[in-house]
Tab-separated table of C-alpha atoms and ligand atoms in Angstrom:
chain	number	residue	atom	x	y	z
A	1	UNK	CA	0.000	0.000	0.000
A	2	UNK	CA	1.170	3.518	-0.736
A	3	UNK	CA	1.561	5.213	2.615
A	4	UNK	CA	-1.110	7.834	3.304
A	5	UNK	CA	-2.696	7.136	-0.064
A	6	UNK	CA	-5.955	8.942	0.728
A	7	UNK	CA	-4.121	12.028	1.866
A	8	UNK	CA	-1.917	12.081	-1.262
A	9	UNK	CA	-4.960	11.583	-3.484
A	10	UNK	CA	-6.741	14.505	-1.831
A	11	UNK	CA	-3.631	16.681	-2.263
A	12	UNK	CA	-3.372	15.658	-5.907
A	13	UNK	CA	-7.038	16.564	-6.529
A	14	UNK	CA	-6.672	19.865	-4.721
A	15	UNK	CA	-3.499	20.680	-6.656
A	16	UNK	CA	-5.211	19.895	-9.981
A	17	UNK	CA	-8.168	22.146	-9.141
A	18	UNK	CA	-6.375	25.039	-7.386
A	19	UNK	CA	-3.165	25.236	-9.476
A	20	UNK	CA	-3.862	23.201	-12.629
A	21	UNK	CA	-7.307	24.558	-13.548
A	22	UNK	CA	-7.155	27.357	-10.976
A	23	UNK	CA	-10.959	27.454	-10.634
A	24	UNK	CA	-12.214	30.975	-9.911
A	25	UNK	CA	-15.270	31.926	-7.830
A	26	UNK	CA	-18.427	31.956	-9.975
A	27	UNK	CA	-17.013	29.748	-12.752
A	28	UNK	CA	-18.569	26.482	-13.823
A	29	UNK	CA	-16.087	23.600	-13.980
A	30	UNK	CA	-16.706	20.980	-16.659
A	31	UNK	CA	-14.917	17.714	-15.958
A	32	UNK	CA	-14.559	15.111	-18.711
A	33	UNK	CA	-13.726	11.777	-17.116
A	34	UNK	CA	-13.970	8.080	-17.862
A	35	UNK	CA	-16.037	6.169	-15.317
A	36	UNK	CA	-12.833	4.528	-14.056
A	37	UNK	CA	-11.743	7.974	-12.869
A	38	UNK	CA	-14.819	8.571	-10.696
A	39	UNK	CA	-12.937	8.696	-7.353
A	40	UNK	CA	-10.630	11.476	-8.566
A	41	UNK	CA	-13.429	13.311	-10.399
A	42	UNK	CA	-15.497	13.434	-7.192
A	43	UNK	CA	-12.596	14.811	-5.165
A	44	UNK	CA	-11.929	17.421	-7.852
A	45	UNK	CA	-15.602	18.417	-7.869
A	46	UNK	CA	-15.586	18.867	-4.098
A	47	UNK	CA	-12.383	20.862	-4.257
A	48	UNK	CA	-13.821	23.065	-7.026
A	49	UNK	CA	-16.882	23.923	-4.924
A	50	UNK	CA	-14.554	24.758	-2.030
A	51	UNK	CA	-12.701	27.091	-4.409
A	52	UNK	CA	-15.961	28.905	-5.171
A	53	UNK	CA	-17.154	27.177	-8.337
A	54	UNK	CA	-20.730	28.060	-9.259
A	55	UNK	CA	-21.362	24.504	-10.423
A	56	UNK	CA	-19.509	21.399	-11.542
A	57	UNK	CA	-20.641	19.272	-14.465
A	58	UNK	CA	-19.090	15.885	-15.172
A	59	UNK	CA	-19.239	14.321	-18.647
A	60	UNK	CA	-18.696	10.603	-18.068
A	61	UNK	CA	-17.311	8.363	-20.763
A	62	UNK	CA	-16.803	4.630	-20.923
A	63	UNK	CA	-14.154	3.114	-23.180
A	64	UNK	CA	-15.940	-0.203	-23.467
A	65	UNK	CA	-19.050	1.600	-24.683
A	66	UNK	CA	-16.998	3.744	-27.054
A	67	UNK	CA	-15.583	0.559	-28.542
A	68	UNK	CA	-19.069	-0.919	-28.995
A	69	UNK	CA	-20.258	2.226	-30.795
A	70	UNK	CA	-17.157	2.358	-33.025
A	71	UNK	CA	-17.536	-1.299	-33.901
A	72	UNK	CA	-21.281	-1.550	-34.425
A	73	UNK	CA	-22.440	2.004	-35.165
A	74	UNK	CA	-22.819	3.224	-38.744
A	75	UNK	CA	-20.107	5.729	-39.636
A	76	UNK	CA	-22.717	8.180	-40.906
A	77	UNK	CA	-24.482	8.137	-37.525
A	78	UNK	CA	-21.249	8.372	-35.516
A	79	UNK	CA	-20.120	11.375	-37.577
A	80	UNK	CA	-23.483	13.112	-37.088
A	81	UNK	CA	-22.574	15.273	-34.087
A	82	UNK	CA	-25.687	17.159	-32.957
A	83	UNK	CA	-25.525	20.914	-32.262
A	84	UNK	CA	-26.257	20.446	-28.552
A	85	UNK	CA	-22.794	18.910	-28.119
A	86	UNK	CA	-21.253	22.251	-29.066
A	87	UNK	CA	-23.846	24.266	-27.129
A	88	UNK	CA	-23.151	22.195	-24.004
A	89	UNK	CA	-19.825	24.032	-23.839
A	90	UNK	CA	-20.662	27.381	-25.402
A	91	UNK	CA	-23.680	27.946	-23.130
A	92	UNK	CA	-21.273	28.008	-20.194
A	93	UNK	CA	-18.419	29.774	-21.984
A	94	UNK	CA	-20.775	32.607	-22.955
A	95	UNK	CA	-22.367	32.851	-19.502
A	96	UNK	CA	-21.450	35.565	-17.047
A	97	UNK	CA	-19.326	33.441	-14.712
A	98	UNK	CA	-17.639	31.615	-17.562
A	99	UNK	CA	-16.254	28.144	-17.661
A	100	UNK	CA	-13.079	26.151	-17.081
A	101	UNK	CA	-12.408	22.553	-18.021
A	102	UNK	CA	-10.608	19.548	-16.621
A	103	UNK	CA	-9.906	16.413	-18.622
A	104	UNK	CA	-9.048	13.345	-16.564
A	105	UNK	CA	-7.227	10.672	-18.568
A	106	UNK	CA	-7.331	7.042	-17.524
A	107	UNK	CA	-7.305	5.574	-21.003
A	108	UNK	CA	-6.600	2.012	-21.942
A	109	UNK	CA	-4.048	2.546	-24.759
A	110	UNK	CA	-5.542	-0.426	-26.607
A	111	UNK	CA	-9.195	0.519	-26.105
A	112	UNK	CA	-9.868	0.584	-29.838
A	113	UNK	CA	-7.147	-1.802	-31.032
A	114	UNK	CA	-8.047	-3.843	-34.083
A	115	UNK	CA	-10.947	-1.642	-35.202
A	116	UNK	CA	-11.101	0.063	-38.612
A	117	UNK	CA	-8.516	2.809	-38.143
A	118	UNK	CA	-9.930	4.940	-40.938
A	119	UNK	CA	-13.405	4.914	-39.434
A	120	UNK	CA	-12.107	5.766	-35.957
A	121	UNK	CA	-10.063	8.617	-37.375
A	122	UNK	CA	-12.950	10.018	-39.467
A	123	UNK	CA	-15.380	9.856	-36.536
A	124	UNK	CA	-12.969	11.737	-34.302
A	125	UNK	CA	-12.385	14.318	-37.070
A	126	UNK	CA	-16.152	14.828	-37.396
A	127	UNK	CA	-16.401	15.504	-33.690
A	128	UNK	CA	-13.488	17.933	-33.799
A	129	UNK	CA	-15.053	19.733	-36.749
A	130	UNK	CA	-18.394	20.042	-34.923
A	131	UNK	CA	-16.728	21.317	-31.738
A	132	UNK	CA	-14.282	23.657	-33.514
A	133	UNK	CA	-15.788	26.895	-32.097
A	134	UNK	CA	-15.366	25.468	-28.592
A	135	UNK	CA	-11.878	24.176	-29.331
A	136	UNK	CA	-10.772	27.703	-30.161
A	137	UNK	CA	-11.485	28.579	-26.515
A	138	UNK	CA	-8.877	26.109	-25.291
A	139	UNK	CA	-6.361	26.362	-28.169
A	140	UNK	CA	-6.341	30.160	-27.668
A	141	UNK	CA	-6.245	29.895	-23.866
A	142	UNK	CA	-9.432	31.942	-23.679
A	143	UNK	CA	-10.530	29.757	-20.757
A	144	UNK	CA	-8.493	27.784	-18.220
A	145	UNK	CA	-8.070	24.136	-19.172
A	146	UNK	CA	-6.124	21.288	-17.675
A	147	UNK	CA	-5.401	17.636	-18.410
A	148	UNK	CA	-4.421	15.279	-15.585
A	149	UNK	CA	-4.446	11.510	-15.186
A	150	UNK	CA	-5.325	8.648	-12.880
A	151	UNK	CA	-4.776	4.918	-13.374
A	152	UNK	CA	-7.458	2.637	-14.699
A	153	UNK	CA	-7.066	-1.138	-14.345
A	154	UNK	CA	-6.776	-1.599	-18.144
A	155	UNK	CA	-4.120	1.106	-18.491
A	156	UNK	CA	-2.126	-0.184	-15.500
A	157	UNK	CA	-2.250	-3.802	-16.717
A	158	UNK	CA	-1.017	-2.693	-20.144
A	159	UNK	CA	2.070	-1.158	-18.512
A	160	UNK	CA	2.649	-3.922	-15.970
A	161	UNK	CA	1.208	-7.118	-17.452
A	162	UNK	CA	3.052	-9.340	-14.959
A	163	UNK	CA	1.392	-7.775	-11.911
A	164	UNK	CA	-2.066	-8.498	-10.583
A	165	UNK	CA	-4.621	-5.788	-11.293
A	166	UNK	CA	-4.536	-4.171	-7.841
A	167	UNK	CA	-0.728	-4.153	-7.749
A	168	UNK	CA	-0.500	-2.738	-11.266
A	169	UNK	CA	-2.887	0.093	-10.372
A	170	UNK	CA	-0.947	0.858	-7.198
A	171	UNK	CA	2.338	0.893	-9.085
A	172	UNK	CA	0.921	3.322	-11.654
A	173	UNK	CA	-0.456	5.538	-8.875
A	174	UNK	CA	3.048	5.640	-7.391
A	175	UNK	CA	4.481	6.736	-10.734
A	176	UNK	CA	1.830	9.392	-11.254
A	177	UNK	CA	2.355	10.772	-7.751
A	178	UNK	CA	6.141	10.801	-8.331
A	179	UNK	CA	6.137	12.410	-11.771
A	180	UNK	CA	3.466	14.935	-10.723
A	181	UNK	CA	5.518	15.870	-7.634
A	182	UNK	CA	2.829	14.791	-5.171
A	183	UNK	CA	4.817	12.093	-3.331
A	184	UNK	CA	6.653	14.613	-1.134
A	185	UNK	CA	3.310	15.780	0.250
A	186	UNK	CA	3.548	19.430	-0.826
A	187	UNK	CA	2.880	19.588	-4.580
A	188	UNK	CA	2.137	23.325	-4.549
A	189	UNK	CA	5.567	24.222	-3.182
A	190	UNK	CA	7.441	21.716	-5.392
A	191	UNK	CA	5.661	23.035	-8.465
A	192	UNK	CA	6.608	26.620	-7.635
A	193	UNK	CA	10.290	25.627	-7.767
A	194	UNK	CA	9.787	23.550	-10.915
A	195	UNK	CA	7.912	26.355	-12.682
A	196	UNK	CA	10.663	28.815	-11.779
A	197	UNK	CA	13.252	26.551	-13.475
A	198	UNK	CA	11.159	26.180	-16.615
A	199	UNK	CA	10.489	29.915	-16.770
A	200	UNK	CA	14.225	30.596	-16.566
A	201	UNK	CA	14.890	28.294	-19.561
A	202	UNK	CA	11.985	29.825	-21.458
A	203	UNK	CA	13.396	33.324	-20.894
A	204	UNK	CA	16.860	32.245	-22.068
A	205	UNK	CA	15.395	30.729	-25.242
A	206	UNK	CA	13.427	33.884	-25.981
A	207	UNK	CA	16.520	36.063	-25.420
A	208	UNK	CA	18.383	34.131	-28.174
A	209	UNK	CA	15.909	35.255	-30.861
A	210	UNK	CA	16.272	32.017	-32.844
A	211	UNK	CA	15.402	31.532	-36.504
A	212	UNK	CA	15.610	27.723	-36.319
A	213	UNK	CA	16.618	24.718	-34.215
A	214	UNK	CA	18.517	21.731	-35.610
A	215	UNK	CA	17.974	18.248	-34.106
A	216	UNK	CA	20.542	15.484	-34.555
A	217	UNK	CA	20.765	11.959	-33.208
A	218	UNK	CA	22.581	8.713	-34.046
A	219	UNK	CA	19.172	7.173	-34.858
A	220	UNK	CA	19.262	9.117	-38.145
A	221	UNK	CA	17.336	12.210	-37.097
A	222	UNK	CA	18.582	15.285	-38.943
A	223	UNK	CA	15.841	17.864	-38.727
A	224	UNK	CA	15.895	21.631	-39.057
A	225	UNK	CA	12.812	23.352	-37.659
A	226	UNK	CA	12.451	26.952	-38.780
A	227	UNK	CA	10.404	29.005	-36.341
A	228	UNK	CA	7.240	30.993	-37.056
A	229	UNK	CA	7.545	34.759	-37.374
A	230	UNK	CA	7.351	36.255	-33.896
A	231	UNK	CA	7.654	32.800	-32.303
A	232	UNK	CA	7.769	32.904	-28.499
A	233	UNK	CA	8.958	30.038	-26.309
A	234	UNK	CA	6.426	29.068	-23.681
A	235	UNK	CA	6.533	26.712	-20.711
A	236	UNK	CA	4.212	25.158	-18.189
A	237	UNK	CA	1.948	27.999	-17.132
A	238	UNK	CA	-0.564	29.762	-19.389
A	239	UNK	CA	-2.750	32.802	-18.756
A	240	UNK	CA	-6.425	32.924	-19.758
A	241	UNK	CA	-8.288	35.791	-21.401
A	242	UNK	CA	-9.414	36.893	-17.934
A	243	UNK	CA	-5.832	36.904	-16.643
A	244	UNK	CA	-6.016	33.647	-14.671
A	245	UNK	CA	-2.812	31.553	-14.591
A	246	UNK	CA	-3.261	27.813	-15.130
A	247	UNK	CA	-1.318	24.657	-16.079
A	248	UNK	CA	-2.695	22.999	-19.229
A	249	UNK	CA	-0.834	19.748	-18.574
A	250	UNK	CA	0.025	17.898	-15.365
A	251	UNK	CA	2.807	16.863	-15.427
A	252	UNK	CA	4.786	19.211	-17.678
A	253	UNK	CA	8.513	19.440	-18.393
A	254	UNK	CA	8.556	21.164	-21.778
A	255	UNK	CA	9.640	24.485	-23.236
A	256	UNK	CA	7.906	24.833	-26.596
A	257	UNK	CA	7.141	27.138	-29.486
A	258	UNK	CA	5.653	27.311	-32.986
A	259	UNK	CA	7.555	26.070	-36.024
A	260	UNK	CA	7.112	27.906	-39.315
A	261	UNK	CA	4.748	25.588	-41.162
A	262	UNK	CA	6.714	25.895	-44.424
A	263	UNK	CA	10.276	25.918	-43.051
A	264	UNK	CA	10.887	22.422	-41.704
A	265	UNK	CA	13.463	20.279	-43.540
A	266	UNK	CA	14.921	16.811	-43.085
A	267	UNK	CA	14.022	13.514	-41.493
A	268	UNK	CA	13.018	12.666	-37.938
A	269	UNK	CA	12.597	9.320	-36.184
A	270	UNK	CA	10.047	8.651	-33.461
A	271	UNK	CA	11.643	7.541	-30.196
A	272	UNK	CA	8.548	6.410	-28.279
A	273	UNK	CA	5.303	4.749	-29.348
A	274	UNK	CA	2.695	7.131	-30.698
A	275	UNK	CA	-0.745	6.254	-29.367
A	276	UNK	CA	-3.600	7.457	-31.538
A	277	UNK	CA	-7.279	6.673	-31.030
A	278	UNK	CA	-6.610	3.620	-28.904
A	279	UNK	CA	-4.003	2.157	-31.281
A	280	UNK	CA	-0.206	2.207	-31.236
A	281	UNK	CA	2.049	3.442	-34.056
A	282	UNK	CA	5.613	2.194	-33.553
A	283	UNK	CA	9.049	3.055	-34.952
A	284	UNK	CA	7.830	5.730	-37.320
A	285	UNK	CA	9.711	8.368	-39.275
A	286	UNK	CA	8.624	11.354	-41.330
A	287	UNK	CA	10.505	13.373	-43.966
A	288	UNK	CA	9.838	17.082	-44.509
A	289	UNK	CA	10.366	19.301	-47.514
A	290	UNK	CA	9.401	22.986	-47.278
A	291	UNK	CA	7.553	22.145	-44.077
A	292	UNK	CA	5.387	19.441	-45.620
A	293	UNK	CA	5.611	15.734	-44.793
A	294	UNK	CA	6.441	14.201	-48.161
A	295	UNK	CA	7.305	10.690	-46.980
A	296	UNK	CA	6.591	8.581	-43.890
A	297	UNK	CA	6.798	5.060	-42.581
A	298	UNK	CA	6.187	2.991	-39.437
A	299	UNK	CA	6.968	-0.562	-38.334
A	300	UNK	CA	3.460	-0.907	-36.887
A	301	UNK	CA	0.192	0.791	-37.924
A	302	UNK	CA	1.714	2.700	-40.839
A	303	UNK	CA	-1.729	2.976	-42.474
A	304	UNK	CA	-3.088	4.679	-39.341
A	305	UNK	CA	-0.235	7.186	-39.457
A	306	UNK	CA	-1.240	7.875	-43.051
A	307	UNK	CA	-4.871	8.423	-41.994
A	308	UNK	CA	-3.752	10.927	-39.368
A	309	UNK	CA	-1.577	12.825	-41.860
A	310	UNK	CA	-4.451	12.872	-44.371
A	311	UNK	CA	-6.883	14.497	-41.902
A	312	UNK	CA	-6.445	17.831	-43.675
A	313	UNK	CA	-3.644	19.818	-45.322
A	314	UNK	CA	-2.433	21.150	-41.961
A	315	UNK	CA	-1.963	17.621	-40.623
A	316	UNK	CA	0.982	17.276	-43.061
A	317	UNK	CA	2.759	20.158	-41.314
A	318	UNK	CA	3.768	20.657	-37.694
A	319	UNK	CA	2.445	23.173	-35.188
A	320	UNK	CA	4.706	22.661	-32.185
A	321	UNK	CA	8.313	21.926	-31.350
A	322	UNK	CA	9.041	21.176	-27.689
A	323	UNK	CA	12.262	20.641	-25.759
A	324	UNK	CA	12.324	18.132	-22.891
A	325	UNK	CA	15.558	16.789	-21.349
A	326	UNK	CA	16.222	13.036	-21.194
A	327	UNK	CA	16.581	13.468	-17.418
A	328	UNK	CA	12.898	14.396	-17.008
A	329	UNK	CA	11.299	12.406	-14.154
A	330	UNK	CA	8.957	10.729	-16.611
A	331	UNK	CA	11.831	9.479	-18.765
A	332	UNK	CA	13.918	8.519	-15.733
A	333	UNK	CA	11.078	6.356	-14.471
A	334	UNK	CA	11.958	4.092	-17.402
A	335	UNK	CA	8.273	3.463	-18.044
A	336	UNK	CA	6.540	4.099	-21.353
A	337	UNK	CA	3.154	5.300	-20.170
A	338	UNK	CA	1.428	4.769	-23.538
A	339	UNK	CA	-0.295	8.073	-22.825
A	340	UNK	CA	0.751	11.304	-24.517
A	341	UNK	CA	0.243	13.386	-21.388
A	342	UNK	CA	3.174	11.566	-19.798
A	343	UNK	CA	5.219	10.369	-22.753
A	344	UNK	CA	5.413	13.821	-24.359
A	345	UNK	CA	7.047	15.006	-21.155
A	346	UNK	CA	9.687	12.295	-21.396
A	347	UNK	CA	11.221	13.516	-24.644
A	348	UNK	CA	11.508	16.346	-27.125
A	349	UNK	CA	8.484	16.277	-29.396
A	350	UNK	CA	6.820	17.815	-32.412
A	351	UNK	CA	3.085	17.959	-33.085
A	352	UNK	CA	1.385	17.144	-36.367
A	353	UNK	CA	-1.284	19.784	-36.987
A	354	UNK	CA	-2.350	23.028	-35.363
A	355	UNK	CA	-0.059	25.420	-33.547
A	356	UNK	CA	-1.071	27.281	-30.406
A	357	UNK	CA	-1.767	30.912	-31.369
A	358	UNK	CA	-0.180	31.976	-28.064
A	359	UNK	CA	3.215	30.757	-29.327
A	360	UNK	CA	3.575	33.752	-31.652
A	361	UNK	CA	3.725	37.260	-30.199
A	362	UNK	CA	0.196	38.630	-29.630
A	363	UNK	CA	-1.128	35.613	-31.535
A	364	UNK	CA	-4.340	35.044	-29.563
A	365	UNK	CA	-5.627	38.392	-30.887
A	366	UNK	CA	-4.823	37.609	-34.557
A	367	UNK	CA	-7.181	36.285	-37.246
A	368	UNK	CA	-6.597	32.927	-38.948
A	369	UNK	CA	-5.226	34.723	-42.016
A	370	UNK	CA	-2.802	36.789	-39.937
A	371	UNK	CA	-1.617	33.648	-38.139
A	372	UNK	CA	-1.086	31.807	-41.436
A	373	UNK	CA	0.949	34.752	-42.714
A	374	UNK	CA	3.306	34.237	-39.765
A	375	UNK	CA	3.730	30.568	-40.622
A	376	UNK	CA	1.432	29.336	-37.832
A	377	UNK	CA	-0.113	26.010	-38.813
A	378	UNK	CA	-3.840	25.263	-38.791
A	379	UNK	CA	-5.495	21.862	-38.659
A	380	UNK	CA	-8.263	19.940	-36.931
A	381	UNK	CA	-5.615	17.882	-35.162
A	382	UNK	CA	-2.734	18.486	-32.763
A	383	UNK	CA	-0.884	15.205	-32.264
A	384	UNK	CA	2.298	15.172	-30.183
A	385	UNK	CA	4.933	12.633	-31.215
A	386	UNK	CA	8.199	12.005	-29.404
A	387	UNK	CA	11.511	12.542	-31.185
A	388	UNK	CA	14.006	13.139	-28.334
A	389	UNK	CA	16.703	10.533	-27.704
A	390	UNK	CA	19.383	10.075	-25.026
A	391	UNK	CA	21.983	11.512	-27.426
A	392	UNK	CA	19.883	14.314	-28.938
A	393	UNK	CA	21.912	17.362	-29.868
A	394	UNK	CA	20.117	20.622	-30.606
A	395	UNK	CA	21.787	23.647	-32.114
A	396	UNK	CA	19.987	26.959	-32.378
A	397	UNK	CA	20.596	29.332	-35.263
A	398	UNK	CA	19.948	32.922	-34.232
A	399	UNK	CA	18.337	35.473	-36.521
A	400	UNK	CA	21.664	37.352	-36.580
A	401	UNK	CA	23.546	34.279	-37.815
A	402	UNK	CA	25.103	32.732	-34.686
A	403	UNK	CA	25.028	29.032	-33.674
A	404	UNK	CA	24.202	28.272	-30.042
A	405	UNK	CA	24.355	24.851	-28.338
A	406	UNK	CA	21.000	24.179	-26.666
A	407	UNK	CA	21.009	20.415	-25.994
A	408	UNK	CA	23.868	17.950	-25.863
A	409	UNK	CA	23.576	14.307	-24.859
A	410	UNK	CA	19.826	14.794	-24.481
A	411	UNK	CA	20.238	17.569	-21.869
A	412	UNK	CA	19.918	21.337	-21.664
A	413	UNK	CA	23.301	23.054	-21.992
A	414	UNK	CA	21.987	26.602	-22.144
B	1	ZN	ZN1	4.184	19.909	-26.099
B	2	ZN	ZN1	1.440	19.451	-28.093
């Protein structure tokens, strides 16, 4: 048994609500959670009311049911997303007190394994298309949003197949508490120190005024990522339209910015499995020319990778480049979580699809056309894939023509 488990769980929930989402008095909190995450969702709801939330709504999901619908439902029906789905968010977003959202992940990485990948991908695209006006609230940081995780038996058993279910869940809890800095019993204080470190690196990156970053590794990666005009490096904390600071991801180790969608050249190899829609893409690579992916391959689920890249034109370009040292607690744990929330914080990554408008100067106030003119990518998807290795070397090229070492041997050297 994890010592003082109940107390750590309560601290984790409180940290998620007070620092992660940073629920403000009068706001409605919408929690999206699988039924396996009910214990954490309830604690978060209680904590949100204590923080002054006007109301808390929980949207429950069930992976087993999702699988049944994907398998047996007609694609036409599954893609027919009714307007109320969008209104169920906008009604709160447009209300006086406003809204904030918490997504609790407890996904079984194989929930949809073996199903028609094209159908799964098209259904999820249809939903994204229908919810696009709401998505702009989170992509633009108009409202506070946060993603955090808790173990489900299926997820834990996937990671630790040799353990019994209860032991596997406990082991995954231990890892989540460790990597989310809860184990020490004072997550708020530990996060203040962590955020200060990340902010320092972010400031140093911004001071360099880089035109591009060049990734190299013995695995064959040789990738130059040109940056969007006015690109700004960001780290853990974001600020909403109303000036509320929040943490979009728990945990977070990254310092990231926007590539220029047409200025990425070379080849890059994936270094961790890429989980998409309940299926795993392994040992992939992609080749870029003028920012566009012109060639790709994968040892497993190559066709699914193709489906993802064919979502729309923007899916063939990248919208994020993020730096994470190999010494991150998630990577040091030695565990592949098979969940992007954790795995993206174990390694440098890029994202197929949309960029975050906030990663170009003043970007959240710009129109789509103005963002495109700066080289900011647009797409229905934003899919993080891991490219950092233990030997990753990153060299920055400044706009005034200097070369600066940023990573060596997988670590920050700035
Ligand atoms: Zn990222
Ligand atoms: Zn991302």
